[in-house]
Coordinates of C-alpha atoms in Angstrom, one line a residue:
X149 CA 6.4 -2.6 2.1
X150 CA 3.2 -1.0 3.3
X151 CA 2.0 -2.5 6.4
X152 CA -1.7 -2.9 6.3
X153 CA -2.0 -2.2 10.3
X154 CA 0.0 1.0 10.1
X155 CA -1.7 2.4 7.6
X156 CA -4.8 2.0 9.0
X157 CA -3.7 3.7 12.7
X158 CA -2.5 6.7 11.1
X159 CA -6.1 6.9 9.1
X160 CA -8.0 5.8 12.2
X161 CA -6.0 9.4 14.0
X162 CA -6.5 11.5 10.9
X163 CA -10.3 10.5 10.7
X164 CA -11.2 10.9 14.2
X165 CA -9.7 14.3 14.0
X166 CA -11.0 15.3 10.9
X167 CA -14.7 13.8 12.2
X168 CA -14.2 16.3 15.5
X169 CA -13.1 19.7 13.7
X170 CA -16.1 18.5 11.4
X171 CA -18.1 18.4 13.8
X172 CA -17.0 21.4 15.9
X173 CA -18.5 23.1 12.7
X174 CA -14.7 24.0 10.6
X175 CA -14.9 24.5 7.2
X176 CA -13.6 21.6 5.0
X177 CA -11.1 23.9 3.9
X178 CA -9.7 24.5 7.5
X179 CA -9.6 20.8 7.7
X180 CA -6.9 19.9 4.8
X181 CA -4.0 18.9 7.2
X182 CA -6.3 15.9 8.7
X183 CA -8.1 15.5 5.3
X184 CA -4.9 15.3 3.7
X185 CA -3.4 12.7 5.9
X186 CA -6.5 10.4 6.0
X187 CA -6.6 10.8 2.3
X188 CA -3.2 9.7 1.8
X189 CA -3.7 6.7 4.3
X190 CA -6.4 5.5 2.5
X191 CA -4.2 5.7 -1.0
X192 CA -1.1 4.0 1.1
X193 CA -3.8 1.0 1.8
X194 CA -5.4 1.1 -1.9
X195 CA -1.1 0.8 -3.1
X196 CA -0.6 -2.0 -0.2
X197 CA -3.4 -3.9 -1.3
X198 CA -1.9 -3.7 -5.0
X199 CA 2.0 -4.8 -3.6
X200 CA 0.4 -7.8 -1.9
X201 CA -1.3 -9.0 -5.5
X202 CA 2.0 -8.3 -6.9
X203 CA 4.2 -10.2 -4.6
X204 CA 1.5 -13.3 -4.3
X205 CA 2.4 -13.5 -8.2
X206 CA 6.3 -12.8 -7.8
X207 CA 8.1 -15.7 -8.2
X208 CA 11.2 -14.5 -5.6
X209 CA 8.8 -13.1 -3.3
X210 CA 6.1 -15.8 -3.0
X211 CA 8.7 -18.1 -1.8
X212 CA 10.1 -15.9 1.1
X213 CA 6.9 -14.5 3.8
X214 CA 7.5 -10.5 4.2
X215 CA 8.4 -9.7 7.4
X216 CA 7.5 -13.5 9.2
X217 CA 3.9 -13.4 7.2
X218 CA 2.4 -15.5 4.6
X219 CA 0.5 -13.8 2.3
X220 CA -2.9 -15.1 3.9
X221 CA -1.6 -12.9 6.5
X222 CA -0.9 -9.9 5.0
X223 CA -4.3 -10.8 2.9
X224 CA -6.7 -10.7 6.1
X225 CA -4.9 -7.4 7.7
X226 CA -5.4 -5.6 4.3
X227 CA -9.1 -6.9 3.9
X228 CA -10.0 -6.1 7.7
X229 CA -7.9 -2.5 7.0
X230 CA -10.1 -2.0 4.0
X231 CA -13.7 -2.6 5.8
X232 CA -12.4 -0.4 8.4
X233 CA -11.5 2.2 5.8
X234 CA -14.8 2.0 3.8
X235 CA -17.0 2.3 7.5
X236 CA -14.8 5.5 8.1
X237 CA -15.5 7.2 4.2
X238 CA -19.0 6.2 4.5
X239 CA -19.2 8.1 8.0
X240 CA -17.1 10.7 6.5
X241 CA -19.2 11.2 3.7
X242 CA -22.3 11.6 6.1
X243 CA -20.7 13.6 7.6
X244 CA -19.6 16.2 5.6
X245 CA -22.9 16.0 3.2
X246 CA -24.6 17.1 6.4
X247 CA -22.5 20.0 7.1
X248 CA -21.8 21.2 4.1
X249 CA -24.1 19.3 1.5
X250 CA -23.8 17.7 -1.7
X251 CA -21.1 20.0 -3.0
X252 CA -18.4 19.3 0.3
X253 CA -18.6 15.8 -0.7
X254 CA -17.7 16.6 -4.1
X255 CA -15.2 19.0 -3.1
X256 CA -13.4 15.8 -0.9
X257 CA -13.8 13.4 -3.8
X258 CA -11.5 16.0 -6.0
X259 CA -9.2 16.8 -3.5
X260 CA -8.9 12.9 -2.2
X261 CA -8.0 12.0 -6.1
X262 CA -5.4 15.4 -6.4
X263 CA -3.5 13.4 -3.0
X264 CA -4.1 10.2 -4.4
X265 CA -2.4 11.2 -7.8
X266 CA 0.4 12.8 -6.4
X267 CA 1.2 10.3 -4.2
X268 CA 1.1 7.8 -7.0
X269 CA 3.4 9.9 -8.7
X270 CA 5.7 10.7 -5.7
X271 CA 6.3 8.0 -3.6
X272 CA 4.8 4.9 -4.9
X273 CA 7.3 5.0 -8.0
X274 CA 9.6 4.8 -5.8
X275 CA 8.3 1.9 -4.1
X276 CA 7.4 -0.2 -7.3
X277 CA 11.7 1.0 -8.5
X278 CA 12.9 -0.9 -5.0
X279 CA 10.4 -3.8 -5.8
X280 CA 12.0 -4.6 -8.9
X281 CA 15.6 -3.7 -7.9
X282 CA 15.0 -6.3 -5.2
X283 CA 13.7 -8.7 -7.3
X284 CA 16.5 -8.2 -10.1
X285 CA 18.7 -9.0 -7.2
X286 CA 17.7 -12.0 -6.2
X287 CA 17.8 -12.9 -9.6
X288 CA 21.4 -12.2 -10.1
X289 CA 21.8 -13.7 -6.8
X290 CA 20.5 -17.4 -7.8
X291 CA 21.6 -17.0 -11.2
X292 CA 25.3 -16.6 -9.8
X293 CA 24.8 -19.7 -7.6
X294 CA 24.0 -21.7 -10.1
X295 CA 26.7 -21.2 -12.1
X296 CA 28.7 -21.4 -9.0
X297 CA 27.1 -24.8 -8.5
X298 CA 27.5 -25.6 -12.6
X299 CA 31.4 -24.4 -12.1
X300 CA 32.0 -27.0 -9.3
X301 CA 30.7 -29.8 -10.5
X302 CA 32.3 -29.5 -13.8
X303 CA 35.1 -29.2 -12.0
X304 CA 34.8 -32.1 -9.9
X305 CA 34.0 -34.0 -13.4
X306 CA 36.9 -32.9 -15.1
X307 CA 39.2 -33.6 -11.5
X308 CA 37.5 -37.4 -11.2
X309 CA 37.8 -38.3 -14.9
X310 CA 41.4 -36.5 -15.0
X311 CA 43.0 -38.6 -13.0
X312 CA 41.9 -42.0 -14.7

């Protein structure tokens, strides 16, 4: 899974470099690398956010913490990841409207949903396909234990009233 604190430090880096070549008077353009990677950051956090919903309502998953942490946990590092991420796009889009005006902040909005759409595409299919193999998993997992268990005890039925 996406971990909420990770994700954040590689957007923090991306944005504080992005914010200085910005500022250092760079085109936007000249800026994708950094622009690219806090975009996709901020996606990663958007998709972590939406795993941790999913895995709160996963039967399998909301019985077993991810990684030693309940889902409060993970809860609170995703919401304090998220203000952090909204004070950095607020300062970023103050940023760039003053250098470049209302158009540069249009310009990031298309080129932060083009990242956003083939990441979704890209990598978080993946992600969702090893959710749910996991999860069918420990299905088959339990569902062979219990029969396992169902096995034995007819067993031990059938060997108790056997022998009388």
């Amino acid at each position: 899974m996406l971990d909420p604190v990770s994700i954040i430090g590689i957007a923090t880096t991306a944005f504080k470099g992005l914010k200085a070549a910005v500022e250092a008077g760079r085109e936007l353009e000249d800026c994708m690398g950094q622009l690219s990677q806090w975009a996709g950051a901020i996606a990663d956090l958007d998709k972590s956010d939406e795993l941790i919903k999913k895995k709160k309502n996963s039967l399998f998953r909301s019985l077993l913490p991810a990684n030693g942490k309940s889902i409060q946990a993970q809860a609170m590092e995703a919401f304090a990841a998220k203000r952090t991420a909204q004070k950095q796009r607020e300062e970023l889009r103050q940023l760039i409207q003053f250098t470049t005006g209302k158009h540069g902040w249009d310009e990031f909005i298309r080129m932060e949903a083009k990242i956003r759409k083939d990441r979704q595409e890209a990598l978080y299919a993946e992600i969702e396909r090893r959710e749910k193999l996991k999860d069918l998993g420990l299905a088959a997992l339990v569902s062979v234990f219990a029969i396992a268990v169902t096995a034995g005890i007819i067993a031990l039925a059938v060997a108790i009233y056997g022998t009388q």
